[in-house]
mmCIF file with all atom_site columns, C-alpha atoms in Angstrom:
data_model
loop_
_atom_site.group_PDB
_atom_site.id
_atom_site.type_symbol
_atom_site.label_atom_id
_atom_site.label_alt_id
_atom_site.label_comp_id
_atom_site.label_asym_id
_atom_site.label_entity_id
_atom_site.label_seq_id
_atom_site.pdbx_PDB_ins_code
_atom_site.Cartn_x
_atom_site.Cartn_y
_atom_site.Cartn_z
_atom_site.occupancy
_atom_site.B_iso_or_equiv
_atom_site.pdbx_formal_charge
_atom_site.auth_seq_id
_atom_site.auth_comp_id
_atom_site.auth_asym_id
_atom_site.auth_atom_id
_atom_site.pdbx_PDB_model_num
ATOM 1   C CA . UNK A 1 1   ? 20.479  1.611   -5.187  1.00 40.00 ? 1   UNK A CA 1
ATOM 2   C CA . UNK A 1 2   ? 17.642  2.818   -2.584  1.00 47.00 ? 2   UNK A CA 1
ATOM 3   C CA . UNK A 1 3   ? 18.965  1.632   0.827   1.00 53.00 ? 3   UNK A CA 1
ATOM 4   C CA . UNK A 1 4   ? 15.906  0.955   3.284   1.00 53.00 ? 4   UNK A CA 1
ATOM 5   C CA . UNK A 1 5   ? 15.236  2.354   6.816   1.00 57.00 ? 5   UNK A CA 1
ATOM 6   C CA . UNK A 1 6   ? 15.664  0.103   9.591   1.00 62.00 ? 6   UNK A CA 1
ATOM 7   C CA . UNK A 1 7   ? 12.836  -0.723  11.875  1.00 66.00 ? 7   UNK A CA 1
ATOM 8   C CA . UNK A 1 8   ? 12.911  -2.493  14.483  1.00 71.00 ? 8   UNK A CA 1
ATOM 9   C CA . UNK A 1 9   ? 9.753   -5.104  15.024  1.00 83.00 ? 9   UNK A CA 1
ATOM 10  C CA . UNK A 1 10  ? 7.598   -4.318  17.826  1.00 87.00 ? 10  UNK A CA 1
ATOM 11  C CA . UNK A 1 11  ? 4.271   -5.320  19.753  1.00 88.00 ? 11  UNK A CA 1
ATOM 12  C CA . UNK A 1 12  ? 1.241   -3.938  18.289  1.00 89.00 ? 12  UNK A CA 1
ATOM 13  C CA . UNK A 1 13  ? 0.631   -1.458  20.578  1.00 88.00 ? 13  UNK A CA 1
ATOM 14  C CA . UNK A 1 14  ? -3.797  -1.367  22.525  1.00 89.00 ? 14  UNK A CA 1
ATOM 15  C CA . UNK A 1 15  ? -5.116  0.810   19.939  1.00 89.00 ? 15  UNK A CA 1
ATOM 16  C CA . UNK A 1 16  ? -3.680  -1.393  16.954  1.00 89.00 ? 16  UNK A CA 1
ATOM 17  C CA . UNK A 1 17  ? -4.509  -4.549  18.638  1.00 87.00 ? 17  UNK A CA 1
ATOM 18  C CA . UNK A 1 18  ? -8.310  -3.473  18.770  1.00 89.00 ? 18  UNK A CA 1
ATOM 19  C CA . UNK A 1 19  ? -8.243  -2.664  15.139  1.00 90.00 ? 19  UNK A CA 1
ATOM 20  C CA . UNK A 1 20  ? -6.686  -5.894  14.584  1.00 86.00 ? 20  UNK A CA 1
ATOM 21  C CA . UNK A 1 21  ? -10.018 -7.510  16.578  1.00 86.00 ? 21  UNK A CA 1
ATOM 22  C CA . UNK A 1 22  ? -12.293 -5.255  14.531  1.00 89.00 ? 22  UNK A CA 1
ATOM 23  C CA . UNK A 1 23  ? -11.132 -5.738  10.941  1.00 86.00 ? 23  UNK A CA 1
ATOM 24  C CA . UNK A 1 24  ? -11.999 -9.204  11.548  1.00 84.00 ? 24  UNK A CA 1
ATOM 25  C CA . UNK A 1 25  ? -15.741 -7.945  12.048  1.00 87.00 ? 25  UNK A CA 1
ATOM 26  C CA . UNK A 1 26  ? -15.685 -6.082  9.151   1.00 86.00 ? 26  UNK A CA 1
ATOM 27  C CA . UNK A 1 27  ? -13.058 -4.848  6.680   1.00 85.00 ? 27  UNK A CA 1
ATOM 28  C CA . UNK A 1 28  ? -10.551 -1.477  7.572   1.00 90.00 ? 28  UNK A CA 1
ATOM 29  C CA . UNK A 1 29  ? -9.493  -0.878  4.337   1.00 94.00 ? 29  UNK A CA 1
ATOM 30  C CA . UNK A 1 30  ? -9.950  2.129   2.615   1.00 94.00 ? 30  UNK A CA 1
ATOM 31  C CA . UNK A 1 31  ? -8.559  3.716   -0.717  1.00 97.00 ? 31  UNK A CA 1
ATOM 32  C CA . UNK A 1 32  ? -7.564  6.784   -2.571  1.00 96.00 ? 32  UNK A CA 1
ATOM 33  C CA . UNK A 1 33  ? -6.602  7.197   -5.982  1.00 96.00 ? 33  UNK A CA 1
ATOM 34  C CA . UNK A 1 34  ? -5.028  9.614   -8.489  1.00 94.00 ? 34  UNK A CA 1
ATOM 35  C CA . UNK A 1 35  ? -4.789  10.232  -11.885 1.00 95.00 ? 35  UNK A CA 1
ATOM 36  C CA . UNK A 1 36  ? -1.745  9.965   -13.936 1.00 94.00 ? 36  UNK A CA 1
ATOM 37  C CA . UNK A 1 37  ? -1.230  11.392  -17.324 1.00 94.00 ? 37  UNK A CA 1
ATOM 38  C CA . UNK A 1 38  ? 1.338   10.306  -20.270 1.00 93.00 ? 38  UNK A CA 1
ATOM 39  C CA . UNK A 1 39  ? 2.758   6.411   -20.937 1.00 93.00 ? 39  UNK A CA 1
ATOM 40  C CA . UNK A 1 40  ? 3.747   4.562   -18.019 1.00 94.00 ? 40  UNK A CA 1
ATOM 41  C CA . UNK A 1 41  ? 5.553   1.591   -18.048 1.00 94.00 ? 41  UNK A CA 1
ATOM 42  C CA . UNK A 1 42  ? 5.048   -1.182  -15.935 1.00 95.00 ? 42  UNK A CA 1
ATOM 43  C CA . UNK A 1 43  ? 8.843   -1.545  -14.878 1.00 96.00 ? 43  UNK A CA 1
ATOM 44  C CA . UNK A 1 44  ? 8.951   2.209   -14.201 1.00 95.00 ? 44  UNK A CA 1
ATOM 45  C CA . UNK A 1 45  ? 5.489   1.829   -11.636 1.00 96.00 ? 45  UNK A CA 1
ATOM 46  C CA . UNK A 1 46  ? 7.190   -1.139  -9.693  1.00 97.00 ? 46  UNK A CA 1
ATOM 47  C CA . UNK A 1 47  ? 10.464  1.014   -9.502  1.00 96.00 ? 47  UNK A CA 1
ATOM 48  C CA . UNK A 1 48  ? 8.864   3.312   -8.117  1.00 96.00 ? 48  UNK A CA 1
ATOM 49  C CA . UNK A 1 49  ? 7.364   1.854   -5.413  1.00 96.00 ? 49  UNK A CA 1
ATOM 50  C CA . UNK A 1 50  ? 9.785   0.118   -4.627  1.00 95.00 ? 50  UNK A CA 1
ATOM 51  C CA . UNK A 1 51  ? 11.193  3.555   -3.267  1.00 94.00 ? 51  UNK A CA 1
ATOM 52  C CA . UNK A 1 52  ? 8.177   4.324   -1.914  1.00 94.00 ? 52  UNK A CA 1
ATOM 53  C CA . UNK A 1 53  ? 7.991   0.992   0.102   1.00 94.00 ? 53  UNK A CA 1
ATOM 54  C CA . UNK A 1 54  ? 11.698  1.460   0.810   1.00 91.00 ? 54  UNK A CA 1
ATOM 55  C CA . UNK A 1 55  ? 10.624  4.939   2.354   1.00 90.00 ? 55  UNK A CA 1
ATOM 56  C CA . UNK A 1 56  ? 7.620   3.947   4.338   1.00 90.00 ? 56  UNK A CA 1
ATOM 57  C CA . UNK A 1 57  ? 8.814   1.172   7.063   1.00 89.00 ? 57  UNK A CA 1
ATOM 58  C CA . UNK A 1 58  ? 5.346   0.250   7.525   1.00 91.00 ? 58  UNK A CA 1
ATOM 59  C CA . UNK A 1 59  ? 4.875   -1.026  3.831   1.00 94.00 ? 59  UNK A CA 1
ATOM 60  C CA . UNK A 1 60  ? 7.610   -3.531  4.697   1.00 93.00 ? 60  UNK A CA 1
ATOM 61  C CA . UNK A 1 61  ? 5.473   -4.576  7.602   1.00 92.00 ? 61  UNK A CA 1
ATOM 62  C CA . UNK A 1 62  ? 3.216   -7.989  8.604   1.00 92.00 ? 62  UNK A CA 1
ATOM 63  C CA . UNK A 1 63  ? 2.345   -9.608  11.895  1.00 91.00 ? 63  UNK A CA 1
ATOM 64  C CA . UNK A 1 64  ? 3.497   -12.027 13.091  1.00 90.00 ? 64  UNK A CA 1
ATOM 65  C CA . UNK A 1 65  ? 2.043   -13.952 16.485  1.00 86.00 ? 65  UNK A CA 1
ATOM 66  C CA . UNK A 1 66  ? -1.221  -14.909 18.200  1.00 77.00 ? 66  UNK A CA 1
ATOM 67  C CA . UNK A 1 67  ? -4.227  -12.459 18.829  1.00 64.00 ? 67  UNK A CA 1
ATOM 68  C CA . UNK A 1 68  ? -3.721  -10.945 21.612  1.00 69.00 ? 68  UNK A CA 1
ATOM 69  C CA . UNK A 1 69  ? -0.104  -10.815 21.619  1.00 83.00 ? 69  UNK A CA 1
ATOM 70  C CA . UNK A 1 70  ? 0.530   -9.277  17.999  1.00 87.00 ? 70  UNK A CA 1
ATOM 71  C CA . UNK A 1 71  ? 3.668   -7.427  16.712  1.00 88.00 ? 71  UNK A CA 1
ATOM 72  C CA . UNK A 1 72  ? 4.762   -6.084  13.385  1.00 91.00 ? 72  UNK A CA 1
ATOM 73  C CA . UNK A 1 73  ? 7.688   -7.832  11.836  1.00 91.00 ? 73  UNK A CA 1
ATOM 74  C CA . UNK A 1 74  ? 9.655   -6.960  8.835   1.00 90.00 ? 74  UNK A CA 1
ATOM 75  C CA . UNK A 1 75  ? 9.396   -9.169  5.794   1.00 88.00 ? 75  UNK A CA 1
ATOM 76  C CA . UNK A 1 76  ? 6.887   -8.102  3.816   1.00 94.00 ? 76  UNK A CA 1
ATOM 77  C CA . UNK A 1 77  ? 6.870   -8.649  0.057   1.00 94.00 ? 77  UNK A CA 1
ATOM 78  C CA . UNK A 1 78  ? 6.412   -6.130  -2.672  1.00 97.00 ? 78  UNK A CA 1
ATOM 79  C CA . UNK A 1 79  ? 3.570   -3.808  -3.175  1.00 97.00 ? 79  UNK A CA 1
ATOM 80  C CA . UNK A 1 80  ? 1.415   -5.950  -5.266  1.00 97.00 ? 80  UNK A CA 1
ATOM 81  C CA . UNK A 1 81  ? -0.364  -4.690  -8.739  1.00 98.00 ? 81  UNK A CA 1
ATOM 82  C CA . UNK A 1 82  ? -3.237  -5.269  -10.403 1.00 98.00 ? 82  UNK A CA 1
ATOM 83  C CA . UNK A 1 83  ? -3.978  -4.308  -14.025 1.00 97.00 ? 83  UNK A CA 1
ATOM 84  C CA . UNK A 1 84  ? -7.163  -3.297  -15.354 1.00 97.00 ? 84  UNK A CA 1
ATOM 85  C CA . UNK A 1 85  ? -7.911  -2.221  -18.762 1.00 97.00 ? 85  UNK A CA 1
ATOM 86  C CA . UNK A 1 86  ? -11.378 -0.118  -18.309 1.00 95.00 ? 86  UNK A CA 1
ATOM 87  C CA . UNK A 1 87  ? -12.762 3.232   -19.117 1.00 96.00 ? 87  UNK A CA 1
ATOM 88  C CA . UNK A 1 88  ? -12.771 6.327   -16.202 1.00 94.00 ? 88  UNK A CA 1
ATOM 89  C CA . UNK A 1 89  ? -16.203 4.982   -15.199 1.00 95.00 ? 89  UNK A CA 1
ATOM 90  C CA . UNK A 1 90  ? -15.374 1.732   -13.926 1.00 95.00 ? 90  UNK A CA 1
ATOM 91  C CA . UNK A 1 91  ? -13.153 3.160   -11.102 1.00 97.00 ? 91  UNK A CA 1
ATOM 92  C CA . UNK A 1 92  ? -16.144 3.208   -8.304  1.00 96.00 ? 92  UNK A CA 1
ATOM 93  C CA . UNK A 1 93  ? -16.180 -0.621  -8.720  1.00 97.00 ? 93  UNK A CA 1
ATOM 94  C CA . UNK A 1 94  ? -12.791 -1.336  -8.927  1.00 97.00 ? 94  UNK A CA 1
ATOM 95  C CA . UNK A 1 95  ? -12.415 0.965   -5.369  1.00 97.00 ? 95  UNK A CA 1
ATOM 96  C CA . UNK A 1 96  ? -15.256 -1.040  -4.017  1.00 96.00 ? 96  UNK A CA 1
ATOM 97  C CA . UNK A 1 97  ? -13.909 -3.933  -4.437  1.00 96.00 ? 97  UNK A CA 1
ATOM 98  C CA . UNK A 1 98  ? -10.859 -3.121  -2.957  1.00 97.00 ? 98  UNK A CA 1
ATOM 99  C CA . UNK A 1 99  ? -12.662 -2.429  -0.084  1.00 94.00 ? 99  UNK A CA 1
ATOM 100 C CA . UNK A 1 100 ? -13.977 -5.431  0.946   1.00 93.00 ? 100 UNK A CA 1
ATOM 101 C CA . UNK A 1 101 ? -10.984 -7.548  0.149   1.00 95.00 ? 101 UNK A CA 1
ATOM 102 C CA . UNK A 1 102 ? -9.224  -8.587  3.281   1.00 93.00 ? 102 UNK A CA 1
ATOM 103 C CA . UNK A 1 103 ? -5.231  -8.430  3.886   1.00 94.00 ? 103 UNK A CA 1
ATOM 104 C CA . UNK A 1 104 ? -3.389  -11.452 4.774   1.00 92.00 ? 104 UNK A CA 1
ATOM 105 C CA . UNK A 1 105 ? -1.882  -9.577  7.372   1.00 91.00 ? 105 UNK A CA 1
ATOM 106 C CA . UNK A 1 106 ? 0.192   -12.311 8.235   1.00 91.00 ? 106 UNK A CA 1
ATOM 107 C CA . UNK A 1 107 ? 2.071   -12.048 4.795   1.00 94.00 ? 107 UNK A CA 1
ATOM 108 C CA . UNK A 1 108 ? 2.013   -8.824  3.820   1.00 93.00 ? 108 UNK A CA 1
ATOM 109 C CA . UNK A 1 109 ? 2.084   -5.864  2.714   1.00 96.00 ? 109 UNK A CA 1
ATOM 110 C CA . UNK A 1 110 ? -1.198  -4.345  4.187   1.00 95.00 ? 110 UNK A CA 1
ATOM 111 C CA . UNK A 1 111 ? -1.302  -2.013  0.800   1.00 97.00 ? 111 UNK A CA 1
ATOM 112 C CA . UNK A 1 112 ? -1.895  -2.838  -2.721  1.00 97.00 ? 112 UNK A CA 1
ATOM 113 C CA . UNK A 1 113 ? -2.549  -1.149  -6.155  1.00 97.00 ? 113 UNK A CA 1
ATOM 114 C CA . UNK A 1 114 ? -4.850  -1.515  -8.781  1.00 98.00 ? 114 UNK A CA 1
ATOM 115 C CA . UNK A 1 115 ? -3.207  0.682   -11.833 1.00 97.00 ? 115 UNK A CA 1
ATOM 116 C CA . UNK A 1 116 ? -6.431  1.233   -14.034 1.00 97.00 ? 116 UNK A CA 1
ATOM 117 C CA . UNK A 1 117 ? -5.009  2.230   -17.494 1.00 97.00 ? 117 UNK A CA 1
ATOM 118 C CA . UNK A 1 118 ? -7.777  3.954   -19.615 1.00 97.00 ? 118 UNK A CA 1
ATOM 119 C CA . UNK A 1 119 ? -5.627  4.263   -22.798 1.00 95.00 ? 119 UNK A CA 1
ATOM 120 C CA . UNK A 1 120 ? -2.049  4.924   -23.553 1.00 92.00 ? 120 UNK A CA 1
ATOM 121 C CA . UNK A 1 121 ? -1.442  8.357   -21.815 1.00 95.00 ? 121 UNK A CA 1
ATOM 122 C CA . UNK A 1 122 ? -4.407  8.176   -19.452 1.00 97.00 ? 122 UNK A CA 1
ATOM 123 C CA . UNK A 1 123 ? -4.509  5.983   -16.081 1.00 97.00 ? 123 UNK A CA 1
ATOM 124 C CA . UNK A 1 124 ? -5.989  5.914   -12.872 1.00 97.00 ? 124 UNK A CA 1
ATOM 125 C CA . UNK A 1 125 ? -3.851  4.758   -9.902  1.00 97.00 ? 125 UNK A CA 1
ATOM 126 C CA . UNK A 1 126 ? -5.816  2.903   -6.579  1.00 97.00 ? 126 UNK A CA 1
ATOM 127 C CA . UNK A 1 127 ? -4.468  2.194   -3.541  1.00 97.00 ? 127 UNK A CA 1
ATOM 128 C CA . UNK A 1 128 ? -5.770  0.182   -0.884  1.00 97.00 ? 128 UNK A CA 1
ATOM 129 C CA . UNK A 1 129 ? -4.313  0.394   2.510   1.00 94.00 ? 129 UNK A CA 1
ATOM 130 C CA . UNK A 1 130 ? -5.295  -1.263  5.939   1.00 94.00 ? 130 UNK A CA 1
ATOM 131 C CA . UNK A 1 131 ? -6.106  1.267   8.494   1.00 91.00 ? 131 UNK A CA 1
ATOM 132 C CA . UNK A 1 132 ? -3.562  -0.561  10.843  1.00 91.00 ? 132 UNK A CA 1
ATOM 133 C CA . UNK A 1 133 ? -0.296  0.872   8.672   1.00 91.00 ? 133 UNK A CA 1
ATOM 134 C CA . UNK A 1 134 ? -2.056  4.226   7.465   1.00 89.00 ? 134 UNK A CA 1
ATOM 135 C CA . UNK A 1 135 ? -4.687  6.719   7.465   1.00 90.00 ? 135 UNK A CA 1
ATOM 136 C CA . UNK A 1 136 ? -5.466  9.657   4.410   1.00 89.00 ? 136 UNK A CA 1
ATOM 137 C CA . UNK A 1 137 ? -2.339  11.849  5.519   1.00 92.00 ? 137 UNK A CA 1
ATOM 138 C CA . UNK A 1 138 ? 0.159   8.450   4.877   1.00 89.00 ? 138 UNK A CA 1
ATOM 139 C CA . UNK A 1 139 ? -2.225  7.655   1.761   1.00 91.00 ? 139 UNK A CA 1
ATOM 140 C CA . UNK A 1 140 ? -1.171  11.011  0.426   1.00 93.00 ? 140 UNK A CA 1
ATOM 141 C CA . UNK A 1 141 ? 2.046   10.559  1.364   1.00 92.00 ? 141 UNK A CA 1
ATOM 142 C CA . UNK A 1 142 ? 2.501   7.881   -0.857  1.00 92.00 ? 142 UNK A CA 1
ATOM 143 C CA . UNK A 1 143 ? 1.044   9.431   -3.868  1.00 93.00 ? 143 UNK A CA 1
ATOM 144 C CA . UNK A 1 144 ? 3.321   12.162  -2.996  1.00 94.00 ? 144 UNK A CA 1
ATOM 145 C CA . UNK A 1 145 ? 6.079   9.914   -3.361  1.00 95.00 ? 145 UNK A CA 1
ATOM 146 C CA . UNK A 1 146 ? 4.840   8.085   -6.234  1.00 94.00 ? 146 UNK A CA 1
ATOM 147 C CA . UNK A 1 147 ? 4.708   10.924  -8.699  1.00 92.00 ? 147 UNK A CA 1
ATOM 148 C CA . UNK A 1 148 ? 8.107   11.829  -7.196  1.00 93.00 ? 148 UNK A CA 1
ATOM 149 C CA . UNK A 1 149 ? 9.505   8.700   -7.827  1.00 94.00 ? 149 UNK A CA 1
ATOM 150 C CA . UNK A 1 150 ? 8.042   8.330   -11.375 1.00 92.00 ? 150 UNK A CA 1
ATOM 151 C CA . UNK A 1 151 ? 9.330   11.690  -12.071 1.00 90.00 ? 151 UNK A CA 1
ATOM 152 C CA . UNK A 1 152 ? 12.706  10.128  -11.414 1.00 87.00 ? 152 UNK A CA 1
ATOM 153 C CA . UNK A 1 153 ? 13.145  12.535  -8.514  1.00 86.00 ? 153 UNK A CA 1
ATOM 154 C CA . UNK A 1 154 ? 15.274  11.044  -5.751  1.00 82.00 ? 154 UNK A CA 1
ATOM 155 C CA . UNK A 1 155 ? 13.596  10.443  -2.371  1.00 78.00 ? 155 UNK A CA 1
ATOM 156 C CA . UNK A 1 156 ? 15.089  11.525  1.037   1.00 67.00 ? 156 UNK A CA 1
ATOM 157 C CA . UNK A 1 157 ? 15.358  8.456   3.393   1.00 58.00 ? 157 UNK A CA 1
#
C-alpha cells in the first residue's frame, strides 16, 4: 500500500497569490504529453497515478479561503481522466482544449489527464496542470513517474 507524504497546509505565499489573481484574467494552464506504447489498462493508469499523486503533495492540493488570504489545503480528489478514442492527429485539439478549461481550484486537483488511445498498443497521454502546483520540470516529473509506476517499478516517497 503507497503511504502518502504529509504536508502541512499553508498560505499561498505573494507570488502564488498573484497567479491566483491572473488565472482569473486568463487561463495558466499548460500541458505536456507523451506517448505510450503496448495495452494499457484503465485500472493499471489510475494505479498508477495514484502513486504519482501520492508522491507529489501538491497533486493532493486545493485552496481553500477568500482572495486575498488563500492557502493550500489537503483534500484533493483523484487525478481525473478523460478518454478519447481518436487518431495521432487529433492531439493539438484535445491539448487546446485543455488549455482553456479552468480548474476548480477550490476542489481540486489542479491536474488532469486526457489518455488519447489511438488503437490497442498505441496511446497518447495529456496532462494539464495549473501553473500554481507546477511548471515543465514537475510536468516531467510526473511522466517520469508515470512510466515508472506503469512499469510496476516502486516509487521512493
Amino acid at each position: 500500500m503507497t503511504k502518502y507524504l504529509e504536508v502541512k497546509e499553508r498560505t499561498l505565499s505573494p507570488m502564488e497569490q498573484t497567479i491566483c489573481v491572473a488565472d482569473d484574467l486568463c487561463s495558466l494552464n499548460f500541458v505536456m504529453h507523451c506517448e505510450l506504447f503496448g495495452e494499457l489498462a484503465e485500472e493499471s493508469l489510475h494505479a498508477a497515478l495514484d502513486k504519482v499523486q501520492a508522491r507529489h503533495p501538491l497533486l493532493r492540493m486545493r485552496l481553500h479561503g477568500e482572495d486575498g488570504n488563500l492557502w493550500f489545503r489537503q483534500g484533493a480528489g483523484p487525478i481525473p481522466v478523460r478518454i478519447v478514442d481518436g487518431p495521432t492527429s487529433s492531439v493539438a485539439t484535445e491539448a487546446e482544449y485543455e488549455l482553456h478549461t479552468e480548474f476548480d481550484r477550490r476542489r481540486g486537483p489542479m491536474v488532469r489527464c486526457v489518455w488519447m488511445r489511438h488503437d490497442l498498443a498505441h496511446a497518447t497521454l495529456l496532462a494539464t496542470f495549473h501553473h500554481l502546483i507546477g511548471d515543465g520540470i514537475s510536468g516531467s516529473l510526473l511522466f517520469r513517474d508515470l512510466t515508472q509506476a506503469l512499469r510496476g517499478d516502486e516509487l521512493e516517497i
